[in-house]
Each structure stands twice: as structure tokens, then as C-alpha cells.
Short mmCIF file of C-alpha atoms in Angstrom, two decimals:
data_model
loop_
_atom_site.label_atom_id
_atom_site.label_comp_id
_atom_site.label_asym_id
_atom_site.label_seq_id
_atom_site.Cartn_x
_atom_site.Cartn_y
_atom_site.Cartn_z
CA MET A 221 -40.69 -33.82 -49.99
CA LYS A 222 -40.25 -37.36 -51.18
CA LEU A 223 -40.21 -39.87 -48.45
CA PHE A 224 -40.02 -43.56 -48.64
CA SER A 225 -43.76 -43.81 -48.37
CA LYS A 226 -43.84 -45.31 -44.92
CA SER A 227 -41.36 -42.94 -43.23
CA PRO A 228 -42.71 -40.93 -40.28
CA GLU A 229 -42.84 -37.11 -40.33
CA GLU A 230 -40.06 -35.40 -38.41
CA THR A 231 -40.76 -33.06 -35.48
CA VAL A 232 -38.90 -30.29 -33.72
CA SER A 233 -38.15 -32.45 -30.73
CA GLU A 234 -36.64 -35.16 -32.90
CA GLN A 235 -34.10 -32.84 -34.51
CA PRO A 236 -33.12 -29.57 -32.82
CA VAL A 237 -32.45 -26.54 -34.98
CA GLN A 238 -28.97 -26.64 -36.47
CA THR A 239 -27.66 -23.10 -36.90
CA PRO A 240 -24.84 -23.00 -39.43
CA PRO A 241 -21.77 -21.07 -38.37
CA PRO A 242 -21.36 -17.65 -39.97
CA ILE A 243 -19.60 -17.64 -43.30
CA GLU A 244 -15.95 -16.67 -43.21
CA THR A 245 -15.33 -13.25 -44.68
CA SER A 246 -11.74 -13.91 -45.71
CA PRO A 247 -11.07 -15.38 -49.17
CA PRO A 248 -10.55 -19.15 -49.26
CA THR A 249 -6.93 -20.21 -49.35
CA GLU A 250 -7.55 -22.96 -51.87
CA THR A 251 -10.62 -22.92 -54.08
CA GLY A 252 -9.39 -25.41 -56.61
CA GLN A 253 -11.22 -23.36 -59.22
CA PRO A 254 -9.76 -21.85 -62.41
CA GLU A 255 -10.04 -18.14 -63.08
CA ILE A 256 -12.22 -17.05 -65.97
CA ASP A 257 -9.67 -14.65 -67.42
CA ALA A 258 -6.54 -14.36 -65.34
CA ALA A 259 -4.78 -12.30 -67.98
CA SER A 260 -7.36 -9.54 -67.87
CA ALA A 261 -8.12 -9.77 -64.17
CA PRO A 262 -7.57 -6.53 -62.28
CA LEU A 263 -4.32 -6.12 -60.38
CA ASP A 264 -3.99 -5.54 -56.69
CA ALA A 265 -1.56 -3.12 -55.04
CA GLU A 266 1.31 -5.55 -55.56
CA GLY A 267 0.61 -5.99 -59.26
CA THR A 268 -0.73 -9.54 -59.03
CA ALA A 269 -4.03 -10.74 -60.41
CA ALA A 270 -6.92 -10.29 -58.01
CA PRO A 271 -8.83 -13.47 -57.10
CA GLN A 272 -11.87 -12.71 -59.24
CA GLY A 273 -13.72 -14.47 -62.00
CA GLN A 274 -13.63 -17.93 -60.48
CA PHE A 275 -15.78 -20.99 -61.11
CA PHE A 276 -17.33 -22.33 -57.92
CA LEU A 277 -18.57 -25.69 -59.13
CA PRO A 278 -19.70 -28.72 -57.12
CA GLY A 279 -17.72 -31.91 -56.91
CA PRO A 280 -17.72 -34.62 -59.58
CA ALA A 281 -20.87 -36.51 -60.43
CA PRO A 282 -21.64 -39.38 -58.03
CA LYS A 283 -20.67 -42.86 -59.17
CA THR A 284 -22.78 -44.76 -56.64
CA VAL A 285 -26.08 -44.33 -54.86
CA GLU A 286 -24.20 -43.68 -51.63
CA GLU A 287 -22.25 -40.81 -53.19
CA THR A 288 -25.49 -38.97 -54.00
CA GLY A 289 -26.01 -38.39 -50.28
CA LEU A 290 -29.57 -39.70 -50.68
CA SER A 291 -31.00 -42.97 -49.45
CA GLU A 292 -31.69 -45.78 -51.88
CA SER A 293 -35.33 -45.89 -50.78
CA PHE A 294 -35.79 -42.20 -51.54
CA LEU A 295 -34.28 -42.56 -55.01
CA ILE A 296 -36.36 -45.63 -55.80
CA ASN A 297 -39.49 -43.69 -54.90
CA HIS A 298 -38.28 -40.84 -57.08
CA LEU A 299 -37.61 -43.06 -60.10
CA CYS A 300 -41.00 -44.71 -59.69
CA LYS A 301 -42.64 -41.30 -60.02
CA VAL A 302 -40.52 -40.48 -63.07
CA LEU A 303 -41.51 -43.73 -64.77
CA HIS A 304 -45.14 -43.21 -63.79
CA ALA A 305 -45.12 -39.82 -65.50
CA GLY A 306 -42.98 -40.81 -68.48
CA GLY A 307 -44.17 -44.32 -69.23
CA THR A 308 -41.56 -46.55 -70.80
CA LEU A 309 -38.08 -45.05 -70.46
CA THR A 310 -34.44 -45.99 -70.89
CA PRO A 311 -31.83 -45.43 -68.16
CA ALA A 312 -30.45 -42.54 -70.25
CA GLN A 313 -33.87 -40.88 -70.39
CA ILE A 314 -34.34 -41.33 -66.66
CA ALA A 315 -30.86 -39.91 -66.04
CA GLU A 316 -31.75 -36.83 -68.10
CA VAL A 317 -34.75 -36.14 -65.85
CA VAL A 318 -33.15 -36.77 -62.46
CA LYS A 319 -29.71 -35.33 -63.40
CA LEU A 320 -27.87 -38.37 -62.07
CA PRO A 321 -25.34 -40.40 -64.07
CA LYS A 322 -26.70 -43.28 -66.10
CA LEU A 323 -24.48 -45.61 -64.06
CA VAL A 324 -26.31 -44.65 -60.85
CA CYS A 325 -29.70 -44.97 -62.55
CA ARG A 326 -28.80 -48.48 -63.71
CA GLN A 327 -27.88 -49.42 -60.13
CA LEU A 328 -31.28 -48.22 -58.96
CA ILE A 329 -33.14 -49.96 -61.80
CA LYS A 330 -31.38 -53.20 -60.92
CA GLN A 331 -32.65 -52.92 -57.35
CA MET A 332 -36.11 -51.96 -58.60
CA SER A 333 -36.12 -55.09 -60.78
CA THR A 334 -35.25 -57.18 -57.73
CA LEU A 335 -38.22 -55.61 -55.92
CA MET A 336 -40.37 -56.36 -59.00
CA LEU A 337 -41.20 -52.68 -59.46
CA VAL A 338 -40.04 -52.50 -63.11
CA GLU A 339 -39.81 -54.84 -66.06
CA ALA A 340 -37.77 -54.68 -69.25
CA GLN A 341 -39.56 -53.87 -72.50
CA GLY A 342 -36.81 -54.65 -74.98
CA LEU A 343 -34.24 -52.47 -76.72
CA ASP A 344 -34.88 -48.84 -77.56
CA SER A 345 -34.07 -49.50 -81.23
CA ALA A 346 -32.91 -52.23 -83.58
CA ASP A 347 -29.32 -51.43 -82.62
CA ILE A 348 -28.17 -54.10 -80.17
CA LYS A 349 -26.05 -51.45 -78.41
CA SER A 350 -29.09 -49.35 -77.59
CA ASP A 351 -30.51 -49.04 -74.07
CA ILE A 352 -33.11 -51.37 -72.67
CA ARG A 353 -36.47 -49.72 -71.99
CA TYR A 354 -38.18 -50.15 -68.65
CA THR A 355 -41.72 -49.69 -67.45
CA LEU A 356 -43.46 -50.03 -64.09
CA THR A 357 -45.13 -53.27 -63.09
CA ASP A 358 -48.51 -53.19 -61.36
CA LEU A 359 -46.65 -53.26 -58.04
CA GLY A 360 -44.42 -50.43 -59.29
CA LYS A 361 -47.45 -48.35 -60.27
CA ALA A 362 -48.94 -48.79 -56.81
CA TRP A 363 -45.56 -47.87 -55.32
CA ALA A 364 -45.44 -44.74 -57.50
CA LEU A 365 -48.94 -43.69 -56.42
CA ASP A 366 -47.93 -44.05 -52.78
CA ALA A 367 -44.89 -41.86 -53.45
CA LEU A 368 -47.02 -39.30 -55.31
CA ASN A 369 -49.37 -39.11 -52.33
CA VAL A 370 -46.38 -38.01 -50.28
CA SER A 371 -45.09 -35.53 -52.87
CA GLN A 372 -45.72 -34.88 -56.54
CA TYR A 373 -42.28 -33.41 -57.20
CA ILE A 374 -40.81 -34.95 -60.35
CA GLY A 375 -37.53 -33.60 -61.63
CA PRO A 376 -33.83 -33.41 -60.81
CA ALA A 377 -32.85 -35.28 -57.68
CA PRO A 378 -32.21 -32.96 -54.73
CA VAL A 379 -28.95 -32.37 -52.91
CA THR A 380 -28.62 -32.66 -49.15
CA LEU A 381 -28.84 -29.64 -46.88
CA GLU A 382 -25.26 -30.29 -45.78
CA ALA A 383 -24.00 -30.23 -49.39
CA PHE A 384 -25.98 -27.04 -50.03
CA GLU A 385 -24.51 -25.27 -47.00
CA ALA A 386 -20.97 -26.32 -47.92
CA GLN A 387 -21.33 -25.04 -51.48
CA ILE A 388 -22.80 -21.70 -50.35
CA ARG A 389 -19.82 -21.20 -48.02
CA ARG A 390 -17.32 -21.98 -50.77
CA GLN A 391 -18.88 -19.43 -53.12
CA SER A 392 -19.57 -16.72 -50.51
CA ILE A 393 -20.00 -13.27 -52.02
CA SER A 394 -17.39 -12.03 -49.54
CA HIS A 395 -14.77 -14.08 -51.43
CA GLU A 396 -15.10 -11.88 -54.53
CA GLU A 397 -13.41 -8.50 -54.64
CA ILE A 398 -14.83 -5.63 -56.68
CA HIS A 399 -12.16 -3.19 -57.83
CA ARG A 400 -12.68 0.33 -59.06
CA THR A 401 -12.33 -0.68 -62.70
CA GLU A 402 -15.15 -3.22 -62.45
CA LEU A 403 -17.41 -0.81 -60.60
CA ASP A 404 -16.71 2.00 -63.06
CA SER A 405 -17.59 -0.34 -65.91
CA ALA A 406 -20.81 -1.49 -64.23
CA LEU A 407 -21.85 2.11 -63.54
CA SER A 408 -20.73 3.52 -66.89
CA HIS A 409 -24.31 3.89 -68.16
CA LEU A 410 -25.25 6.06 -65.17
CA VAL A 411 -24.41 9.68 -64.41
CA ILE A 412 -23.41 9.79 -60.75
CA PRO A 413 -20.98 11.89 -58.70
CA ASN A 414 -17.56 10.44 -57.90
CA ILE A 415 -18.17 10.70 -54.14
CA LEU A 416 -21.09 8.31 -54.54
CA LYS A 417 -18.89 5.81 -56.38
CA ALA A 418 -16.36 6.08 -53.57
CA GLN A 419 -19.07 5.05 -51.10
CA LEU A 420 -20.52 2.25 -53.23
CA GLY A 421 -17.20 0.46 -53.75
CA PRO A 422 -16.52 -0.45 -50.10
CA ALA A 423 -20.20 -1.34 -49.62
CA ALA A 424 -20.12 -3.77 -52.55
CA ASN A 425 -16.96 -5.43 -51.23
CA SER A 426 -18.35 -5.83 -47.73
CA GLY A 427 -20.90 -8.48 -48.69
CA ARG A 428 -23.03 -6.96 -45.92
CA SER A 429 -26.09 -4.70 -46.09
CA MET A 430 -26.56 -1.17 -47.33
CA LEU A 431 -29.28 1.45 -47.52
CA LEU A 432 -29.62 3.68 -50.57
CA TYR A 433 -31.94 6.55 -49.74
CA GLY A 434 -32.96 9.81 -51.35
CA GLU A 435 -35.55 11.45 -53.56
CA PRO A 436 -37.46 9.18 -55.98
CA GLY A 437 -36.29 8.89 -59.55
CA ASN A 438 -32.57 9.35 -58.92
CA GLY A 439 -31.44 5.84 -59.83
CA LYS A 440 -31.29 3.97 -56.52
CA THR A 441 -32.66 0.79 -58.09
CA SER A 442 -30.40 1.18 -61.13
CA LEU A 443 -27.41 1.54 -58.80
CA ALA A 444 -28.36 -1.64 -56.94
CA GLU A 445 -28.74 -3.57 -60.20
CA ALA A 446 -25.42 -2.24 -61.48
CA LEU A 447 -23.68 -3.39 -58.30
CA GLY A 448 -24.91 -6.90 -59.00
CA MET A 449 -23.60 -6.74 -62.56
CA SER A 450 -20.10 -5.92 -61.32
CA PHE A 451 -19.58 -9.45 -59.92
CA ARG A 452 -17.85 -11.92 -62.25
CA ASP A 453 -17.76 -15.25 -60.43
CA VAL A 454 -19.73 -18.27 -61.57
CA VAL A 455 -21.53 -19.99 -58.70
CA SER A 456 -23.66 -23.13 -58.50
CA PHE A 457 -27.22 -23.62 -57.29
CA PRO A 458 -29.12 -26.90 -56.85
CA TYR A 459 -32.38 -27.66 -58.57
CA ALA A 460 -33.73 -28.78 -55.20
CA ILE A 461 -32.69 -29.42 -51.59
CA LEU A 462 -33.71 -32.29 -49.33
CA VAL A 463 -34.37 -31.37 -45.70
CA GLY A 464 -35.42 -34.35 -43.63
CA HIS A 465 -38.00 -35.95 -45.91
CA GLN A 466 -39.11 -32.69 -47.53
CA ILE A 467 -38.00 -31.22 -50.86
CA ILE A 468 -37.41 -27.50 -51.38
CA ARG A 469 -37.26 -26.39 -54.99
CA PHE A 470 -34.45 -23.85 -55.30
CA TYR A 471 -33.28 -23.12 -58.86
CA ASP A 472 -35.54 -20.54 -60.49
CA GLU A 473 -35.04 -19.84 -64.19
CA THR A 474 -36.85 -16.50 -63.78
CA LEU A 475 -34.27 -15.29 -61.23
CA HIS A 476 -31.09 -17.25 -61.92
CA GLN A 477 -29.05 -16.54 -65.05
CA THR A 478 -27.19 -19.63 -66.20
CA ALA A 479 -23.50 -19.35 -67.08
CA ASP A 480 -21.62 -21.07 -69.88
CA LEU A 481 -18.65 -23.21 -68.91
CA PRO A 482 -15.48 -23.86 -70.92
CA GLU A 483 -15.60 -26.98 -73.05
CA ASP A 484 -12.63 -28.44 -71.20
CA GLN A 485 -14.28 -27.98 -67.80
CA PRO A 486 -14.45 -31.36 -65.98
CA ARG A 487 -17.94 -32.81 -65.73
CA SER A 488 -19.49 -32.09 -62.33
CA ASP A 489 -22.67 -33.06 -60.50
CA LEU A 490 -25.54 -32.12 -62.85
CA ARG A 491 -27.92 -31.60 -59.93
CA TRP A 492 -26.27 -28.18 -59.69
CA VAL A 493 -26.73 -25.34 -62.21
CA PRO A 494 -23.81 -22.96 -62.93
CA CYS A 495 -25.09 -19.39 -62.65
CA HIS A 496 -23.91 -15.82 -62.45
CA ARG A 497 -24.30 -14.29 -59.02
CA PRO A 498 -28.02 -13.47 -58.84
CA VAL A 499 -29.61 -10.04 -58.54
CA VAL A 500 -33.09 -10.46 -57.04
CA ILE A 501 -35.35 -7.42 -56.70
CA ALA A 502 -38.47 -7.31 -54.52
CA GLY A 503 -40.64 -4.20 -54.41
CA GLY A 504 -43.77 -3.00 -52.71
CA GLU A 505 -45.43 -6.37 -53.31
CA LEU A 506 -43.14 -8.09 -50.79
CA MET A 507 -45.03 -9.47 -47.80
CA LEU A 508 -43.43 -10.82 -44.64
CA HIS A 509 -44.78 -14.32 -45.26
CA MET A 510 -42.93 -14.34 -48.60
CA LEU A 511 -39.67 -14.51 -46.63
CA ASP A 512 -40.63 -18.00 -45.42
CA LEU A 513 -40.77 -21.31 -47.25
CA SER A 514 -43.84 -21.61 -49.46
CA PHE A 515 -45.56 -25.00 -49.23
CA GLU A 516 -47.61 -26.12 -52.21
CA HIS A 517 -50.42 -28.11 -50.59
CA THR A 518 -51.50 -29.85 -53.79
CA ALA A 519 -48.05 -30.82 -55.06
CA ARG A 520 -46.70 -31.19 -51.50
CA PHE A 521 -43.27 -29.69 -51.86
CA TYR A 522 -41.71 -26.33 -50.98
CA GLU A 523 -40.50 -23.32 -52.93
CA ALA A 524 -37.50 -21.44 -51.53
CA PRO A 525 -38.20 -17.79 -50.61
CA MET A 526 -36.81 -14.98 -52.76
CA HIS A 527 -34.05 -13.96 -50.39
CA LEU A 528 -32.78 -17.55 -50.21
CA LYS A 529 -32.59 -17.66 -54.01
CA ALA A 530 -30.39 -14.54 -53.83
CA LEU A 531 -27.69 -16.35 -51.82
CA GLY A 532 -24.24 -15.46 -53.05
CA GLY A 533 -25.62 -12.45 -54.90
CA VAL A 534 -27.56 -9.24 -54.38
CA PHE A 535 -31.03 -8.97 -52.84
CA VAL A 536 -32.68 -5.58 -53.41
CA LEU A 537 -35.65 -4.38 -51.36
CA ASP A 538 -36.92 -1.68 -53.67
CA ASP A 539 -39.28 1.07 -52.49
CA PHE A 540 -38.53 0.03 -48.91
CA GLY A 541 -41.23 1.51 -46.72
CA ARG A 542 -44.03 1.00 -49.25
CA GLN A 543 -44.68 -2.64 -48.37
CA ALA A 544 -47.87 -3.70 -46.61
CA GLU A 545 -46.08 -4.07 -43.27
CA PRO A 546 -44.05 -1.24 -41.70
CA PRO A 547 -40.27 -1.12 -42.34
CA GLN A 548 -39.56 -1.98 -38.70
CA ALA A 549 -41.28 -5.36 -39.18
CA TYR A 550 -38.93 -6.31 -42.03
CA LEU A 551 -35.89 -5.11 -40.11
CA ASN A 552 -37.00 -7.15 -37.10
CA ARG A 553 -37.35 -10.21 -39.34
CA TRP A 554 -33.76 -9.79 -40.50
CA ILE A 555 -31.97 -8.70 -37.34
CA VAL A 556 -30.57 -12.19 -36.75
CA PRO A 557 -29.70 -12.96 -40.41
CA LEU A 558 -27.98 -9.60 -40.90
CA GLU A 559 -26.09 -9.89 -37.62
CA LYS A 560 -25.29 -13.61 -37.43
CA GLY A 561 -25.08 -14.65 -41.09
CA PHE A 562 -27.74 -17.37 -40.96
CA ASP A 563 -31.52 -17.57 -41.21
CA ILE A 564 -33.99 -19.97 -39.59
CA LEU A 565 -36.69 -21.54 -41.77
CA SER A 566 -39.59 -23.80 -40.78
CA LEU A 567 -41.30 -26.72 -42.46
CA HIS A 568 -45.05 -27.24 -42.12
CA THR A 569 -44.25 -30.21 -39.88
CA GLY A 570 -42.79 -27.81 -37.31
CA LYS A 571 -39.18 -28.74 -38.02
CA LYS A 572 -36.83 -25.75 -38.03
CA PHE A 573 -33.43 -25.61 -39.69
CA GLY A 574 -30.74 -23.03 -40.34
CA VAL A 575 -29.45 -21.88 -43.71
CA PRO A 576 -26.60 -19.49 -44.57
CA PHE A 577 -27.56 -15.85 -45.09
CA ASP A 578 -24.82 -14.78 -47.49
CA GLN A 579 -25.75 -11.93 -49.80
CA LEU A 580 -25.40 -8.23 -50.34
CA VAL A 581 -28.73 -6.86 -49.08
CA VAL A 582 -29.63 -3.47 -50.54
CA PHE A 583 -32.49 -1.46 -49.07
CA SER A 584 -33.65 1.23 -51.52
CA SER A 585 -35.95 3.84 -50.04
CA ASN A 586 -37.33 7.36 -50.42
CA MET A 587 -37.49 7.59 -46.63
CA LEU A 588 -34.90 8.94 -44.22
CA PRO A 589 -33.08 6.27 -42.18
CA GLU A 590 -34.62 7.48 -38.90
CA GLU A 591 -38.09 7.00 -40.39
CA MET A 592 -37.56 3.30 -41.02
CA GLY A 593 -36.99 1.86 -37.57
CA ASP A 594 -35.26 2.09 -34.24
CA ASP A 595 -31.53 2.34 -33.66
CA ALA A 596 -31.17 -1.36 -32.85
CA ALA A 597 -32.53 -2.35 -36.26
CA LEU A 598 -30.71 0.37 -38.18
CA ARG A 599 -27.38 -0.75 -36.70
CA ARG A 600 -27.72 -3.95 -38.73
CA ILE A 601 -27.67 -1.94 -41.96
CA TYR A 602 -23.93 -1.60 -42.38
CA PHE A 603 -23.75 1.19 -44.97
CA LYS A 604 -26.18 4.12 -45.28
CA ILE A 605 -25.63 6.00 -48.53
CA HIS A 606 -27.54 9.08 -49.62
CA VAL A 607 -28.25 9.22 -53.36
CA PRO A 608 -28.59 12.94 -54.10
CA SER A 609 -30.69 14.63 -56.74
CA PRO A 610 -28.54 15.48 -59.76
CA THR A 611 -26.73 18.78 -59.98
CA LYS A 612 -27.45 21.04 -62.93
CA GLU A 613 -24.40 19.69 -64.73
CA ASP A 614 -25.40 16.06 -64.14
CA TYR A 615 -29.04 16.73 -65.02
CA LEU A 616 -28.09 18.25 -68.38
CA GLN A 617 -25.71 15.34 -69.04
CA ILE A 618 -28.51 12.84 -68.38
CA PHE A 619 -30.79 14.81 -70.69
CA ARG A 620 -28.15 14.91 -73.41
CA ASP A 621 -27.52 11.16 -73.12
CA THR A 622 -31.27 10.58 -73.42
CA CYS A 623 -31.46 12.70 -76.57
CA ASP A 624 -28.46 10.90 -78.06
CA SER A 625 -30.08 7.52 -77.45
CA LEU A 626 -33.21 8.74 -79.27
CA GLN A 627 -31.18 10.37 -82.07
CA ILE A 628 -32.65 13.78 -81.30
CA ALA A 629 -30.41 16.81 -81.72
CA TRP A 630 -29.18 18.35 -78.48
CA GLN A 631 -30.09 22.01 -78.02
CA PRO A 632 -27.99 23.48 -75.17
CA GLU A 633 -29.53 26.97 -75.43
CA VAL A 634 -33.06 25.58 -75.20
CA MET A 635 -32.16 23.43 -72.21
CA GLU A 636 -30.44 26.31 -70.43
CA VAL A 637 -33.63 28.38 -70.64
CA PHE A 638 -35.81 25.42 -69.66
CA PHE A 639 -33.68 24.48 -66.65
CA ASN A 640 -33.52 28.02 -65.31
CA ARG A 641 -37.26 28.47 -65.75
CA LYS A 642 -38.45 25.19 -64.21
CA TYR A 643 -35.81 24.41 -61.61
CA GLU A 644 -33.88 27.53 -60.65
CA GLU A 645 -36.73 30.05 -60.76
CA ALA A 646 -39.71 27.81 -59.92
CA GLY A 647 -37.73 25.90 -57.28
CA PHE A 648 -38.51 22.36 -58.43
CA VAL A 649 -36.14 19.63 -57.30
CA THR A 650 -34.16 17.99 -60.08
CA SER A 651 -34.73 14.30 -60.71
CA GLY A 652 -32.74 11.86 -62.77
CA ALA A 653 -36.03 10.45 -64.03
CA HIS A 654 -37.26 13.74 -65.52
CA PRO A 655 -35.24 13.67 -68.79
CA GLY A 656 -36.55 10.27 -69.85
CA PHE A 657 -40.05 11.13 -68.67
CA LEU A 658 -40.11 14.40 -70.62
CA MET A 659 -38.67 12.89 -73.79
CA ARG A 660 -41.23 10.08 -73.83
CA HIS A 661 -43.98 12.69 -73.67
CA ILE A 662 -42.32 14.71 -76.44
CA LEU A 663 -42.18 11.62 -78.66
CA ALA A 664 -45.85 10.88 -77.98
CA ALA A 665 -46.81 14.49 -78.76
CA CYS A 666 -44.84 14.48 -82.00
CA ARG A 667 -46.53 11.29 -83.15
CA TYR A 668 -49.89 12.90 -82.47
CA LEU A 669 -48.91 16.15 -84.23
CA ASP A 670 -47.32 14.23 -87.12
CA ARG A 671 -44.02 16.08 -86.86
CA GLU A 672 -40.38 15.19 -86.42
CA PRO A 673 -39.30 14.91 -82.77
CA GLU A 674 -37.17 17.81 -81.60
CA LEU A 675 -36.01 19.45 -78.40
CA SER A 676 -37.95 22.72 -78.33
CA LEU A 677 -39.31 24.93 -75.55
CA GLU A 678 -42.82 24.47 -76.92
CA LEU A 679 -42.66 20.68 -76.63
CA LEU A 680 -40.83 20.77 -73.30
CA GLU A 681 -43.54 23.03 -71.85
CA LEU A 682 -46.21 20.65 -73.11
CA ALA A 683 -44.43 17.64 -71.59
CA TRP A 684 -43.75 19.48 -68.31
CA ARG A 685 -47.48 19.70 -67.60
CA ASN A 686 -47.40 15.96 -66.91
CA VAL A 687 -44.74 16.31 -64.22
CA ALA A 688 -47.04 16.14 -61.21
CA ALA A 689 -44.93 14.70 -58.43
CA SER A 690 -41.96 17.08 -58.30
CA LYS A 691 -41.16 18.70 -54.98
CA ARG A 692 -40.07 22.20 -54.08
CA ARG A 693 -36.43 22.76 -53.28
CA ASP A 694 -36.57 22.10 -49.55
CA ARG A 695 -33.54 19.84 -49.51
CA ARG A 696 -32.23 18.75 -46.15
#
């Protein structure tokens, strides 16, 4: 985004595509990061603490303009825009906006004063130790307008693409190990067979891709979300990235969950936000163009695509096969990222650049694998895991858990009759979604009838009439 206003646009021929090398899958030998809770960390086969629960934080805050990795001209343009939007500001107030140390902001303001872009407006208060306030001169206002014509991004200063790539490699999801205890804890709210857990564990540790397929309503999305919750590391994401002269906004408060740091944690570069490993879910609304950079033509800066924001975490393609484009098209789009570990993105100028593709990609679908694409594409999906419909025992356990959560008395005799009648005799396929669905209808009926909710055959029969999408027992 923000250029020094007279800088030329870059082209493909000027800078060839740089494809980052694939991320190493072995844990780093020296992270330099403290563990969150070494005492309670799970033990490996030799009885030593597993390398989990680490902080992957950026380096210390820059002390000079050069240490920011950004040019002085770019930062002067950026500060001009901040002052144009904020009016009269102190260096501390400017530093709060751009997330750079006050020392660096003072260096820039000194240069801006030399260029006659700003002028001092006196102290911020009667206290002689308070900051001096600064405002733009007429020349500074014109300079700011020129910068705003290039890009209207105002906020934290970006980090360089090189710094972004290096940080993503340091905090690769493949560096974190998920042990059985963590996975059991993350899946404790779900009723699933042990054989399924045994398949999910290696898939989660691979940091690769997996397909969860099976009948609808059996918890594929819940499984994918739970996998994401089993990770414990704290990673760092930038507010924005500078590529050439263009800014890409990255941090998304709707997708990234910030993490608290210990009070004694050394101060690091505030252009980065400490976060838990993200879990990003895209459903039937996902279009192919949403996997590319989104350019805001009015504001003239970019928004990172959803899968890029999931770096170092879990990206779930829910209801895979129900998107506007066929599944093969999405698999074709990701053949190179899934195979090589990097993705290629394009700016509106035509410039292309590579970024790491480091995430656990989970395809969740009601389709069979062979219905999604050809063998070449399916080979890139590393794990293919069938999520079965619940057995009678599991179905009744789900139903009982649902009743317990609603404080409704469990009636095993009633449920035995109901299950035999609707599933065994009528041949309907069990679904993990049915218990919650039926109980919501029972609660609604009881409110209408002005009676206490209960688990009775009468109410179950009434609720069952709304089950319209069940399938006959023609299991493969």
C-alpha cells in the first residue's frame, strides 16, 4: 500500500516470483521461547516434557528506523496520514497508533521537522515533562493528501514480507506435538469411537491435510474445531504486511484470538499480535476468488485471504462439495500449496509473490472421496477419515448427555422403545444431530402446551415428524 508518493509501481518483470522453501517439519532445535507450563506438559516416551506450550514471539522492538525494515520515506508518509487523521498529536499518541516505539517516532518527527512537514504546538499539559504536540504544516497536509491518494491505510506499521515468512517458519504448526491426553481433553465433549480418535491423533500431528467424510450431522465440523482447540502454542501475527509498495492487512480480530502473556515477558515488537493458533472455518459461501488477495479499490490496500489468516493453525472447509464451484476446482487451486508448502498470490499490479502454506487443512464433506475429484488431486489430501453414524450405544449416550444439559430426566425405557421403533424397525440411519434436534422441538412443544418438559413417547413422536432428511439404512 503506502508508497513514497512518487515511487513507481512494481511489475512482474521487475521482480520475479520468490517461492519460499517448504517449511521444515522437524521441531526447531533452539526456539529461545519459554514453555507455558513445563511442569504440566505431557511426557514423551522417555519421561521428559514434550516441546509444547511455547511462546513464538517476534524479536525486540526496533530502536531505529532502519531496524523496522521499512524505509524512512514510507514511514514519513505513514505518519503524515496519521497526523492528518488525528490532528495535533504527541509522539506517544503517534506511537500508540503505529505500534512503533516512541523513540523511533521521535526520530521520524525530527526528520519531518527538517522537511517542514510538522510544527510543534507546545506541551501536552502544564507539566514541563509532558510530550510536545505536533501538527502538520500546509506542506505536510499536502504531503499527507498525496500519500492518501496512494493508500488510505492508517494504523499499525506493517512488517516486511521477509520478516513475516521467517516468523511463520519459526511457529510452524508442525513444531507442536499433540499427545493423546490433549486430544482426549479437546474431544471430551463429543461421543466418538476410540478408533476414530486413533485416526485423528496422527492426522493432527502431521500438520498436513485431512478429509473428514460421512453422513451429515455426525460431528465432522465439531471434530475439526476440537482439533484446533488441542493446540497450546502462542504464535504471533502482524497487523499488516508490506509487499513491494503495497500493504496487506493481516490481523483479523474476528478470526484471531489474542493470547495473554506473562507479566515478566520481555517487550517485543508491537506490530505483532500474540494469538492462539487460529481455527478458521469456511463453508458453502466460499468462492474461489476468496482464496486470493482482496483489493479495496477505495481505500487502496489489500485484505489477506481466509486461508492465509489460518497460517500456523487449522483451516476447515466445511460442507466441502456445496460451494458454487465443483470440489475439483478447489483441489486444483491447492495442489501446489498442499504439495509444496507455499502459495502464490498476486497484486493488482501483476506482481506475484510466494507465501508459506503452513496449516492443518481439514476438508469436511458429506460426499465420498471419489466423488470429489480425480486421483491426482485426492493424493494431496494426506488423511482420509470416515466419520461413521453413531452406534445405538453412542446415540443413546448423546441423547442422555443432551437431556442432562437441559436438566430433563433420562428415561431409558422410553428411549429403548423409541430407538427400536424409529431406527431398528423403520430403518432410519442414526445421526448425532438427532438428539439435539428432537429435544429442541420437545422444548418448543412444551412451551406451547404450557407443561414441564419431559422425555415421553408422545413428545418424541411429535418431534420426530420434523425429521425430514433422514436416510434409510443403506450404509456402504
